[in-house]
Coordinates of C-alpha atoms and ligand atoms in Angstrom, one line a residue:
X1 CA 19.9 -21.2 17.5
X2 CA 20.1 -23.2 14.0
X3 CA 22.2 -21.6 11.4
X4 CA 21.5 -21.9 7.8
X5 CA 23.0 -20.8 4.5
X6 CA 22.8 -20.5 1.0
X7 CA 22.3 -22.5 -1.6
X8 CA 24.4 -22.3 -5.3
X9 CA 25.5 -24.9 -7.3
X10 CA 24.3 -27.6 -5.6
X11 CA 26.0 -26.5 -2.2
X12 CA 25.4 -24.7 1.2
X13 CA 27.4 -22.5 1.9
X14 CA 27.9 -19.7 4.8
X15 CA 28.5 -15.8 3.2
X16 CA 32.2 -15.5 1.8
X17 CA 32.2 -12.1 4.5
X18 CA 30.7 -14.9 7.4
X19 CA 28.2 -12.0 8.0
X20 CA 24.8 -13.4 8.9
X21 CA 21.1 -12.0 9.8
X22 CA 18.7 -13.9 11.9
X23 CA 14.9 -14.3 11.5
X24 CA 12.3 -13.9 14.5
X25 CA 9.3 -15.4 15.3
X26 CA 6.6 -12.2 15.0
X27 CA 4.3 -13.6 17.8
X28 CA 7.1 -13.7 20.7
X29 CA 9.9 -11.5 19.1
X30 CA 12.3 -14.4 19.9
X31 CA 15.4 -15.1 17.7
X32 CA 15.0 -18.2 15.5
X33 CA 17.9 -19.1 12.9
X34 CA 20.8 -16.9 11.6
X35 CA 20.8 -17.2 8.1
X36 CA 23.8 -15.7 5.5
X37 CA 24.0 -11.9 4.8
X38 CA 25.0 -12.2 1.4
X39 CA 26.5 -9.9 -0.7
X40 CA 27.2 -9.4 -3.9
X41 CA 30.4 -11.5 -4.5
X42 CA 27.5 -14.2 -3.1
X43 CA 25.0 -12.9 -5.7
X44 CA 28.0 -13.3 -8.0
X45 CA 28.9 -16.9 -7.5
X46 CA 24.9 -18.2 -7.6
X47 CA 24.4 -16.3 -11.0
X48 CA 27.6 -17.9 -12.2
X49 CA 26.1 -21.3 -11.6
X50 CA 23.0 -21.0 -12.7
X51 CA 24.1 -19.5 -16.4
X52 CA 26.5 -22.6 -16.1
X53 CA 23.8 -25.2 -15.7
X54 CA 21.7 -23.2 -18.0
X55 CA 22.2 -25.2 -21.4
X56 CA 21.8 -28.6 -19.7
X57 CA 18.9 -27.6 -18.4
X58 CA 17.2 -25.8 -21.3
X59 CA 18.3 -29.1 -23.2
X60 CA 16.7 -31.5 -20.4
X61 CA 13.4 -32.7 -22.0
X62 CA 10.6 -30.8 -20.3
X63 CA 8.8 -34.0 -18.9
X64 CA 11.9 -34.7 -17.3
X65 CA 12.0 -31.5 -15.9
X66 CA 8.5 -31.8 -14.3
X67 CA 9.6 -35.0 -12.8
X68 CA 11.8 -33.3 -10.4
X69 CA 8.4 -30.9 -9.5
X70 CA 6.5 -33.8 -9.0
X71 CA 8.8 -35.1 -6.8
X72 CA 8.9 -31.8 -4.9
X73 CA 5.2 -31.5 -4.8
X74 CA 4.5 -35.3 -3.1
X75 CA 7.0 -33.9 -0.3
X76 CA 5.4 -31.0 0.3
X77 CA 2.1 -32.9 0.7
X78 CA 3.7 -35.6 2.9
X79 CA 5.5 -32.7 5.0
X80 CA 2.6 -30.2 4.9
X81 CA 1.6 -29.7 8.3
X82 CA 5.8 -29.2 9.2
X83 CA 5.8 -26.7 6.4
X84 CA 3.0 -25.0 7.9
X85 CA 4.3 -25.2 11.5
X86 CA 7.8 -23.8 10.6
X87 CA 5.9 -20.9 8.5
X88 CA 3.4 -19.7 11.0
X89 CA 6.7 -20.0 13.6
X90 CA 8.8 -17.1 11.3
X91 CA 6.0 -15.3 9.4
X92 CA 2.6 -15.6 12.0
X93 CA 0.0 -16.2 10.2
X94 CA -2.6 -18.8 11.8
X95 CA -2.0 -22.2 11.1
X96 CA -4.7 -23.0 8.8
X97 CA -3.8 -20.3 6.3
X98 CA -0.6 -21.2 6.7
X99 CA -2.0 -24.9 5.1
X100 CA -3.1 -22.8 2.7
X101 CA 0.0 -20.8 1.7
X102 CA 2.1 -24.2 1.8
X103 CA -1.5 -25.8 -0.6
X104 CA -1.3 -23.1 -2.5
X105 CA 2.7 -24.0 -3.0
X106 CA 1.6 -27.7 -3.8
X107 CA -1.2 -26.9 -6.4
X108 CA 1.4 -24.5 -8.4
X109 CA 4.1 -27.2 -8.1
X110 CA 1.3 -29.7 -9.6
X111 CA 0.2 -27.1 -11.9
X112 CA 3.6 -26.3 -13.4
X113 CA 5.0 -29.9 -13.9
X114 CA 1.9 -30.8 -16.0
X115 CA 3.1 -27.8 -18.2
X116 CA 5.7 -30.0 -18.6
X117 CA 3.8 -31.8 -21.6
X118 CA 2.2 -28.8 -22.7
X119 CA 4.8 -26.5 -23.7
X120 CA 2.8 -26.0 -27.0
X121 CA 3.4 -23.8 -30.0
X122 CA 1.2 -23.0 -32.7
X123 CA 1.5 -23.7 -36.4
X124 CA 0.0 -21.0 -39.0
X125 CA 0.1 -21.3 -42.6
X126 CA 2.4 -18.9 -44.8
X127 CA 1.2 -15.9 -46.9
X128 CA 3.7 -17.3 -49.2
X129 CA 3.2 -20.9 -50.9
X130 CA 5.6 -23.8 -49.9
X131 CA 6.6 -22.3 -46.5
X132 CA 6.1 -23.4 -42.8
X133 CA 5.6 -20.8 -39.9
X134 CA 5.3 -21.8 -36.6
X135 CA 5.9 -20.3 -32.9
X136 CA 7.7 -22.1 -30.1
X137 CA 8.1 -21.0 -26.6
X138 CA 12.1 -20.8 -25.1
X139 CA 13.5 -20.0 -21.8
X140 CA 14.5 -16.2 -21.1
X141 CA 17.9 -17.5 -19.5
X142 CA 18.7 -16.6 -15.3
X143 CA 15.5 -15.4 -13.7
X144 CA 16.0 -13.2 -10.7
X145 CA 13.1 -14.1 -8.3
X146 CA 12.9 -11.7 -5.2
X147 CA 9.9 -12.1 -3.0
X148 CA 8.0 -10.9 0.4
X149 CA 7.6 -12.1 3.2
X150 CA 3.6 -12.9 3.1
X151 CA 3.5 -15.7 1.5
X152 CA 6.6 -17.0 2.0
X153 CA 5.9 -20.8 0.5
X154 CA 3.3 -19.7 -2.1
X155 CA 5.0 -16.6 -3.8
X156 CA 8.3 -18.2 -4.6
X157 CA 6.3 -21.5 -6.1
X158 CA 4.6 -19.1 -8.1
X159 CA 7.8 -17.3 -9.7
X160 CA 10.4 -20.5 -9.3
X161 CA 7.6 -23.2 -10.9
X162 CA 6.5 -21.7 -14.1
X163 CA 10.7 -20.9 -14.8
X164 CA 12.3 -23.6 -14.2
X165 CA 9.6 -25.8 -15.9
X166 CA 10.2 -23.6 -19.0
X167 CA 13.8 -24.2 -19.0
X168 CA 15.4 -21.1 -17.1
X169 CA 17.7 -21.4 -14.0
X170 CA 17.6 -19.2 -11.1
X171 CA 18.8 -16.9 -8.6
X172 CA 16.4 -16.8 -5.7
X173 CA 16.4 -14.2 -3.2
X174 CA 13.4 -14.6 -0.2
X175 CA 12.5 -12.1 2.2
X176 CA 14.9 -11.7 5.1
X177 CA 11.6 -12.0 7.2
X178 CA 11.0 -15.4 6.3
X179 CA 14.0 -17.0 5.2
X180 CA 13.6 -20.5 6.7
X181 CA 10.3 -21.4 4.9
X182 CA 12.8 -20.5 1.7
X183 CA 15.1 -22.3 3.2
X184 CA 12.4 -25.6 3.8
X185 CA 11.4 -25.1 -0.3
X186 CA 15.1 -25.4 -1.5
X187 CA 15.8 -28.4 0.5
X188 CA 12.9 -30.3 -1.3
X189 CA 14.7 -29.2 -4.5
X190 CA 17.7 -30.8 -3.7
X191 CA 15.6 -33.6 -2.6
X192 CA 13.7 -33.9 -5.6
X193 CA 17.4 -34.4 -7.6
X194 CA 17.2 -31.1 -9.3
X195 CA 20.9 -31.0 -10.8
X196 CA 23.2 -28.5 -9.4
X197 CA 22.9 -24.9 -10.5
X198 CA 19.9 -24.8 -11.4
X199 CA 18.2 -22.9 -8.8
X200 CA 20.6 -21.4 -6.2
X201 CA 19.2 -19.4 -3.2
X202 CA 20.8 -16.0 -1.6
X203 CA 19.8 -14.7 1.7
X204 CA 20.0 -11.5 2.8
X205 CA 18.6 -8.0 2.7
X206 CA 16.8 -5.9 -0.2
X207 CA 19.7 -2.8 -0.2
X208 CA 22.2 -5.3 -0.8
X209 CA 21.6 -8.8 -2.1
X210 CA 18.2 -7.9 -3.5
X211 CA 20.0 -5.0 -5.1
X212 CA 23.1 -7.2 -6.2
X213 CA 20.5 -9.8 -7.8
X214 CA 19.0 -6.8 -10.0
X215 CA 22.2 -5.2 -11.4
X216 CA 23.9 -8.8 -12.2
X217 CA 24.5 -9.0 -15.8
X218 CA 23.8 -13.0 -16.0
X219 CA 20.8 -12.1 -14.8
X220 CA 18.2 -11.7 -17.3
X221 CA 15.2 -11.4 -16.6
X222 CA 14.1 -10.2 -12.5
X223 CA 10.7 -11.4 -11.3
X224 CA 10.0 -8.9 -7.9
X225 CA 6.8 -9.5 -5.3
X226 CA 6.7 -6.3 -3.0
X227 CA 5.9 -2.9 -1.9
X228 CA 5.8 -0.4 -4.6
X229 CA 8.3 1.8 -3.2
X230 CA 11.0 -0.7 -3.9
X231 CA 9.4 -2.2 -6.9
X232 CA 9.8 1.3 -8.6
X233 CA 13.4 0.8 -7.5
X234 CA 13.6 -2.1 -9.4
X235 CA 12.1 -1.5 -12.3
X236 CA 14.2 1.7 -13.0
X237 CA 17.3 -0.2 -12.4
X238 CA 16.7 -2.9 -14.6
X239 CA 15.2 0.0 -17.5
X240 CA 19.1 1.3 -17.3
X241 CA 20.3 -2.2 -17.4
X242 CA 18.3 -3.3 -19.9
X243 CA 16.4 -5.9 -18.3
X244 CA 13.1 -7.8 -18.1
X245 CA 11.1 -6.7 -15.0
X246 CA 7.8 -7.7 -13.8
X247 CA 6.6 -6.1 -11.1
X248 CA 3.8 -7.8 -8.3
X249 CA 3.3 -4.6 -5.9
X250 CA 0.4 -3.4 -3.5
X251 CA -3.4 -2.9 -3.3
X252 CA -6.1 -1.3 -1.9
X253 CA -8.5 -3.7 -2.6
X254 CA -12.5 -3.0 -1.9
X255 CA -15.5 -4.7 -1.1
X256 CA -18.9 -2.9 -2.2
X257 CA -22.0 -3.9 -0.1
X258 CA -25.1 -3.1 -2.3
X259 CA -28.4 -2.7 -0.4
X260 CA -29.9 -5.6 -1.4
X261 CA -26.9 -8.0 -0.5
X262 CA -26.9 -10.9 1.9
X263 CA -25.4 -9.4 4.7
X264 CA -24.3 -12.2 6.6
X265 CA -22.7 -13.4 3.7
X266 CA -21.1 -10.0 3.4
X267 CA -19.7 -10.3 6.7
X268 CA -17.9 -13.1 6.4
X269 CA -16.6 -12.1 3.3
X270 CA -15.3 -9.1 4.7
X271 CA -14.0 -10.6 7.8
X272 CA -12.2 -13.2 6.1
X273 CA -10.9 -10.8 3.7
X274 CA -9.9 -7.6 6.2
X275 CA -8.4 -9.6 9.1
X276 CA -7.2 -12.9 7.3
X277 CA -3.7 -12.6 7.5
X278 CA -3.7 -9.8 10.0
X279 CA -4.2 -7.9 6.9
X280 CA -1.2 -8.8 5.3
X281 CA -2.2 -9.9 1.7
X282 CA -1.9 -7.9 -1.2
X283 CA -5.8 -8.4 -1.7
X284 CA -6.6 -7.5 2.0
X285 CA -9.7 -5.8 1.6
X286 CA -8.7 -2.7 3.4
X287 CA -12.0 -0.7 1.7
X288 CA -15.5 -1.4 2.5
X289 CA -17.7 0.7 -0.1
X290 CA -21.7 0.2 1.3
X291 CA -24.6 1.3 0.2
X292 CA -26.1 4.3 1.7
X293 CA -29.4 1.7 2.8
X294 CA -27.6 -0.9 4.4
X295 CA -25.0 1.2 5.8
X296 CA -25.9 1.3 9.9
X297 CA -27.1 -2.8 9.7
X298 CA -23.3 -3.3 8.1
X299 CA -21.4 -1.2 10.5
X300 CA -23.2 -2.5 13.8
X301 CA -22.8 -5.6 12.8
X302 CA -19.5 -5.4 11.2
X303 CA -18.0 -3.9 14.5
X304 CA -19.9 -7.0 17.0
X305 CA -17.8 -9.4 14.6
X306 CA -14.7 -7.9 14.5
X307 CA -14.9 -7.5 18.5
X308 CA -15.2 -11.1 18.7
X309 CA -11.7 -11.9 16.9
X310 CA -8.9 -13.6 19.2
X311 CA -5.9 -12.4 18.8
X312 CA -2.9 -13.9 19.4
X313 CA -0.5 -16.3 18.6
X314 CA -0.5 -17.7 15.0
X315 CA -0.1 -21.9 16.3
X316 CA -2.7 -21.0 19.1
X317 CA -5.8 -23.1 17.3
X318 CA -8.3 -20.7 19.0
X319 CA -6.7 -17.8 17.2
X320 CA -8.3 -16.0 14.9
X321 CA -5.9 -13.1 14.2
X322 CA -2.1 -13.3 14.4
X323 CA 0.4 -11.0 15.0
X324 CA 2.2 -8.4 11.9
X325 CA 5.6 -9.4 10.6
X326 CA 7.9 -6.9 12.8
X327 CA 8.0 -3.9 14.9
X328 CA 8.5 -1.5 12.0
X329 CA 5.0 -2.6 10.5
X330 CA 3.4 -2.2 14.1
X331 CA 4.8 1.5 13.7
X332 CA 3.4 2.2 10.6
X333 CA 0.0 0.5 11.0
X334 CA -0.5 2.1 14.3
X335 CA 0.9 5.4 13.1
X336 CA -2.7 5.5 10.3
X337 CA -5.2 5.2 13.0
X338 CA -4.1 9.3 14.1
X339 CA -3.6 10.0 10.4
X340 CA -7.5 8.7 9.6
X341 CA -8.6 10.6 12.4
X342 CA -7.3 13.8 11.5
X343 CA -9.1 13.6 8.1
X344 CA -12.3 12.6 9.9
X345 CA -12.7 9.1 10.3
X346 CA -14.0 7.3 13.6
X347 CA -12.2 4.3 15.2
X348 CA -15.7 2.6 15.6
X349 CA -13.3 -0.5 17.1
X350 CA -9.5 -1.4 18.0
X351 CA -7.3 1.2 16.9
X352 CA -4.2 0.6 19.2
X353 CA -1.6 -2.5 20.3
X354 CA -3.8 -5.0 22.4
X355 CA -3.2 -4.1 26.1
X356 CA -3.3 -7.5 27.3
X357 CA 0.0 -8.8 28.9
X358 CA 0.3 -12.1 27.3
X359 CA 0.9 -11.1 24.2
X360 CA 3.4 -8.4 25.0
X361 CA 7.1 -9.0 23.0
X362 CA 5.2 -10.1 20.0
X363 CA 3.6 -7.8 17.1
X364 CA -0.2 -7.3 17.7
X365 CA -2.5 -4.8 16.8
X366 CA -6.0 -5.2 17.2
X367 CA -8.5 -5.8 14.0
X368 CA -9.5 -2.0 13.4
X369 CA -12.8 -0.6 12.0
X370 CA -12.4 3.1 10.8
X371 CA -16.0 4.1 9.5
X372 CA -16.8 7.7 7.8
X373 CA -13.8 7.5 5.9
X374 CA -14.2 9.1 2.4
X375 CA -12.5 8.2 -0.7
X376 CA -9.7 11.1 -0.8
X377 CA -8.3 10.4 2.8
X378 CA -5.3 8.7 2.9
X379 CA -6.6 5.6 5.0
X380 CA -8.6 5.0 1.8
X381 CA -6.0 5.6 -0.6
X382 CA -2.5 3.8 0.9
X383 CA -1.8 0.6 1.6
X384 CA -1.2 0.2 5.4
X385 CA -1.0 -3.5 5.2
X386 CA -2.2 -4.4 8.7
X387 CA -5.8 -5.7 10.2
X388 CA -7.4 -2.1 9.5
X389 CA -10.3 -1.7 7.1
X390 CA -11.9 1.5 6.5
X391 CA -16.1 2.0 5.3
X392 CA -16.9 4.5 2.5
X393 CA -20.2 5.2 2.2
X394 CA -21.6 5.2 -1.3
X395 CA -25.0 6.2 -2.6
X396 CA -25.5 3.6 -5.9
X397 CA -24.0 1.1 -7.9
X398 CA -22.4 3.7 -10.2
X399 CA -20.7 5.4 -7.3
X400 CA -19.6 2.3 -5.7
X401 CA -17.6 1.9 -8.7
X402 CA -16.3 5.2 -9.5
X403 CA -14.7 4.9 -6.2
X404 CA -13.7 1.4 -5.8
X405 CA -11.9 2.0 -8.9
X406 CA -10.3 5.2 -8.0
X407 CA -7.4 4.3 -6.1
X408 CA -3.9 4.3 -7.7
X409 CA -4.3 0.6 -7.0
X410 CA -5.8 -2.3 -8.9
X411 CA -5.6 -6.0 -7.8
X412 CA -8.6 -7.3 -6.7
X413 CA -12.1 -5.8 -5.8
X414 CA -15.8 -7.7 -4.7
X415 CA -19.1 -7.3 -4.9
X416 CA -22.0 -8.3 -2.5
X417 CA -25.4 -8.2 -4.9
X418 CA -27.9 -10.5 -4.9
X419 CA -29.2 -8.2 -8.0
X420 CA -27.6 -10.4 -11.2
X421 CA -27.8 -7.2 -13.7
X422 CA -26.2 -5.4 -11.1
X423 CA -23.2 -8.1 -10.2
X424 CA -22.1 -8.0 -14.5
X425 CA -22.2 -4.2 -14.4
X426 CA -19.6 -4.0 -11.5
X427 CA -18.0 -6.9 -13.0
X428 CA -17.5 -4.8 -16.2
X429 CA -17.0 -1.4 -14.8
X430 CA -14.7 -2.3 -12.2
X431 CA -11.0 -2.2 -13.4
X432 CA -8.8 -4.4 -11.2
X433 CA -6.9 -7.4 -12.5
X434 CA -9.8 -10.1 -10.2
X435 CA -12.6 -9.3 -9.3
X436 CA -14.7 -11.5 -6.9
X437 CA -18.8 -11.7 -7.1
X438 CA -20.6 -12.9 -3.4
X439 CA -17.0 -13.8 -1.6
X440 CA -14.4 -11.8 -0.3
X441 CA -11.2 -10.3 -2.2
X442 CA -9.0 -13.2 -1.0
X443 CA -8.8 -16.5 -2.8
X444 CA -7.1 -16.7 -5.8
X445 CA -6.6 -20.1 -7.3
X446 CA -3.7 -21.1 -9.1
X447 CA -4.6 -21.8 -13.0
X448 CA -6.3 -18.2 -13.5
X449 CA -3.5 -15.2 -13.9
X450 CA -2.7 -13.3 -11.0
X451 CA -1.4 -9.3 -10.7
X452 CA -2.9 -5.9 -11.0
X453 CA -3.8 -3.2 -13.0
X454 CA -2.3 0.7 -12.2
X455 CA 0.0 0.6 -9.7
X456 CA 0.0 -3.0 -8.8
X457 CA 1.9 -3.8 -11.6
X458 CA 3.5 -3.8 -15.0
X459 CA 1.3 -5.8 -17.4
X460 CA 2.7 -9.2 -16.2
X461 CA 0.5 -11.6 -14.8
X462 CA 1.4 -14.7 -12.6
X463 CA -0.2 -18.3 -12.5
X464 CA -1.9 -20.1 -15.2
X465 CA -0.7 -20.1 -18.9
X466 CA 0.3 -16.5 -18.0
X467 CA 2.7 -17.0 -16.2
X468 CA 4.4 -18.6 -18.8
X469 CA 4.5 -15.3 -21.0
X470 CA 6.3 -14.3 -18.0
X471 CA 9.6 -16.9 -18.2
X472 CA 9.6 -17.6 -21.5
X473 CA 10.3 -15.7 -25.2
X474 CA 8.5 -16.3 -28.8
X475 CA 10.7 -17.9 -31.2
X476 CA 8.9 -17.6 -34.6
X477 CA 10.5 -20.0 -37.7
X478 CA 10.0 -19.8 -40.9
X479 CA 10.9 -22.7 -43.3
X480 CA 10.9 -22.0 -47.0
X481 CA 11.1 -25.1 -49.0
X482 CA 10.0 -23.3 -52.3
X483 CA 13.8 -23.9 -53.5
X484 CA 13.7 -20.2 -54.6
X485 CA 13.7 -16.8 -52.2
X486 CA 10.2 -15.7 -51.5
X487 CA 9.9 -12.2 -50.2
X488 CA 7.0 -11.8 -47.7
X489 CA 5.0 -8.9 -48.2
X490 CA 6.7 -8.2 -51.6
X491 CA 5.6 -10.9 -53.7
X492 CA 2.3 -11.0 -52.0
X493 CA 1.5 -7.6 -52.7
X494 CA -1.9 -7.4 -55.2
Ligands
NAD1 P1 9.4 -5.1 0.2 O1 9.3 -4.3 -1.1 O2 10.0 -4.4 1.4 O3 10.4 -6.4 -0.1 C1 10.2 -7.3 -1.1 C2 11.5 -8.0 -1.4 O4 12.4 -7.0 -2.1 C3 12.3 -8.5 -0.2 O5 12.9 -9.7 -0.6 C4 13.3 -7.4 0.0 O6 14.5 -7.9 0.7 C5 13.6 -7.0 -1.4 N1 14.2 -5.7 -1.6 C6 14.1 -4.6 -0.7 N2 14.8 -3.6 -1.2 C7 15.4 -4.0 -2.4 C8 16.2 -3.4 -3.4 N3 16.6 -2.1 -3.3 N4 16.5 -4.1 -4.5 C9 16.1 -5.3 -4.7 N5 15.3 -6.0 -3.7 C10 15.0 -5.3 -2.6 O7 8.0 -5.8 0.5 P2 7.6 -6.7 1.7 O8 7.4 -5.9 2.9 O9 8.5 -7.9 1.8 O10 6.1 -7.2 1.2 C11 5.0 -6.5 1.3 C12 4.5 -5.9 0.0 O11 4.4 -6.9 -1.0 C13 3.2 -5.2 0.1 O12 3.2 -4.0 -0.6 C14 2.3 -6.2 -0.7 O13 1.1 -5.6 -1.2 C15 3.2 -6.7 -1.7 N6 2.7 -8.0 -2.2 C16 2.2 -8.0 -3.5 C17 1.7 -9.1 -4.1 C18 1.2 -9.2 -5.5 O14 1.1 -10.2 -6.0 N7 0.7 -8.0 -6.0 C19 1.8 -10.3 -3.3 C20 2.3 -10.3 -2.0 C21 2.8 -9.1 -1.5

């Protein structure tokens, strides 16, 4: 077995207790690499090095800052398919969406280092004569950037890019379920030339290096990607400490099927968007609201697709579905399907572990229809985070809506509608952070914000220009060449 370790100031190096962790591959349960169980004397020594290369950094011309992500983005485009292949090994999902989550890595890299010409301010003229104002962006200091394990290439591109481009340094901490694809990412930086310091990675678990990452002082502003349990953690720690937060958490994303939708098109949308992943994205669409009139053509037709899935192993090509992360999330997926029934909903399909022998020692569960559910029921409500999906009938537009948006959830929702009027009324009623029109609830592109309303999040929003709100502070200056003191809003006032 390989053994790894961290990364801070420019070195690897093993946990200062020699306690490691390994990683396993979810399709086989086999052990792959042992990695460092840090703790927070480790957390300690990366934050130290990051605030130490923080003013050479902040002072590095941005240009010359996006060099070094250019850099990393060519070598994840010449490397891509090893990326992927190492990825799909630790985390399972299918190899082509595993191209994807390493793409999506490559676009945000791309994305980021052109930022590095456009870290614009603004100009605005002076309610007082023979003064300047203007606004400049400047880095919030050492980001804490603690992700999941779904998107174990794309997520920490989408945190690490847009802060160090802006001029932070940081302390990263990756899921202990995919570690090595972390791992892969922080080799390119060092690759790349990115001076010493400047990002430094931990490994370990969330109750103890995560935690350790939150509560150091150096560590400014935290950046978290996860489950809202420990997001709430997070952000209640950091409200004692004083800290910047922003919070990525679940879903319970719908799609609405109107009557007069293409429902082929609908399909695929939903399969892509239900079983993609296993289920496993934060804009799984784990809700299907349809329309009272196309509701038995939908659900016959749903459950003949979702039959025809492969399951198995994520770097089989004729896969279709992989297997969950690990043995807890079999448990809880598995443990919904009794849960939904006792409320009333029907397993029209799968339901249970796949009984076939082949796949036994890995993580499967098959791609699960629940119909009948109803929108109180708790399979309609939580976030199970596997390949179940549950049907909601609903009678019109308006209710379709009502429900979709009734969820203590709000990342991402779609609409089937071949009805134009009808696809900008759900686009303005419905009140999650995207919303998709004819295409599933997957398939976010880099250079529009990311994140969630209610319970998905905290008001931040990742990718595009927003993400730079995120990782950086306004710095307004005012420059009074007058000769004399002017007093704003005093000797303006009429
Ligand atoms: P998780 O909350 O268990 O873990 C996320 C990260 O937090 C991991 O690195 C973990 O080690 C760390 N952690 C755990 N306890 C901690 C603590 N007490 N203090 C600090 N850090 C701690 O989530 P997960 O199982 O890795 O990921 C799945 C969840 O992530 C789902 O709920 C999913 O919806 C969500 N997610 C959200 C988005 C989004 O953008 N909204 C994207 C992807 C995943």
């Amino acid at each position: 077995m390989d053994s790894f370790q961290n990364y801070i100031d420019g070195q690897w190096v093993s946990a200062r207790s020699g306690h490691t962790f390994t990683n396993h591959n979810p399709a086989s349960g086999a052990a792959l690499g042992r990695f460092p169980d840090s703790s927070v004397e480790d957390v300690a020594a990366a934050a130290d090095a990051a605030n130490r290369a923080l003013p050479s950094w902040r002072a590095t011309p941005a240009p010359q800052r996006a060099e070094i992500l250019y850099r990393v983005a060519a070598m994840m485009r010449e490397r891509k398919d090893d990326l992927a292949r190492a990825l799909t090994t630790e985390m399972g999902k299918v190899l082509k969406e595993a191209a994807g989550d390493v793409q999506e890595g490559i676009d945000m890299t791309l994305y980021m280092a052109g930022e590095g010409r456009r870290q614009f301010g603004f100009t605005t003229p002076s309610e007082l004569p023979n003064k300047w104002a203007m606004a400049v962006r400047q880095p919030k200091g050492v980001i804490g950037a603690i992700t999941p394990w779904n998107f174990p290439m794309a997520i920490p591109t989408w945190k690490l890019m847009p802060a160090l481009i802006s001029g932070n340094t940081a302390v990263f901490k990756p899921s202990q379920y995919a570690p090595q694809t972390a791992w892969h990412l922080t080799r390119l930086f060092e690759e790349a030339g990115l001076p010493p310091g400047v990002l430094n990675v931990v490994f370990g678990d969330g109750p103890d290096t995560g935690k350790a990452v939150v509560e150091h002082p150096l560590i400014s502003f935290v950046s978290f990607t996860g489950s809202n349990a420990v997001g709430t953690e997070v952000a209640r720690r950091c409200a004692e400490l004083g800290k910047g937060v922003a919070l990525e958490m679940g879903g319970k994303n719908a799609i609405i099927v109107l009557d007069d939708a293409d429902v082929s098109l609908a399909l695929d949308g939903v399969i892509w968007s239900a079983f993609g992943t296993s289920g496993q994205r934060c804009t799984a669409a784990s809700r299907l609201i349809v329309q009272r009139g196309v509701l038995d053509e939908f659900q016959t037709r749903l459950v003949e697709r979702t039959e025809k899935l492969r399951l198995g192993p994520g770097l089989d090509p004729n896969t279709d579905v992989g297997p969950v992360i690990n043995p807890a999330q079999l448990d809880k997926i598995a443990a919904y399907i009794p849960i939904g029934q006792a409320e009333g909903a029907r397993v029209a399909t799968g339901g249970r572990r796949p009984p076939a022998t082949d796949l036994t020692g890995g993580y499967y569960f098959e791609p699960t229809v629940l119909i009948d559910a109803r929108p109180e029921m708790r399979v309609a409500r939580e976030e199970i985070f596997g390949p179940v999906t549950s049907v909601i009938r609903a009678g019109d537009l308006d209710e379709a809506i009502t429900i979709n948006n009734g969820v203590p959830y709000g990342l991402s929702s779609s609409i089937f509608t071949r009805d134009i009027d009808k696809a900008f009324r759900a686009i303005d009623g419905i009140t999650t952070g995207i919303v998709y029109v004819n295409a599933g609830t997957i398939g976010a592109e880099v250079h529009l914000p990311f994140g969630g309303t209610r319970g998905t999040g905290n008001g931040h929003r990742e990718a595009g220009q927003a993400a730079l709100d995120t990782y950086t502070e306004w710095k307004s200056i005012y420059i009074d060449y007058s000769g004399r003191l002017q007093r704003a809003q005093i000797d303006t006032a009429s």
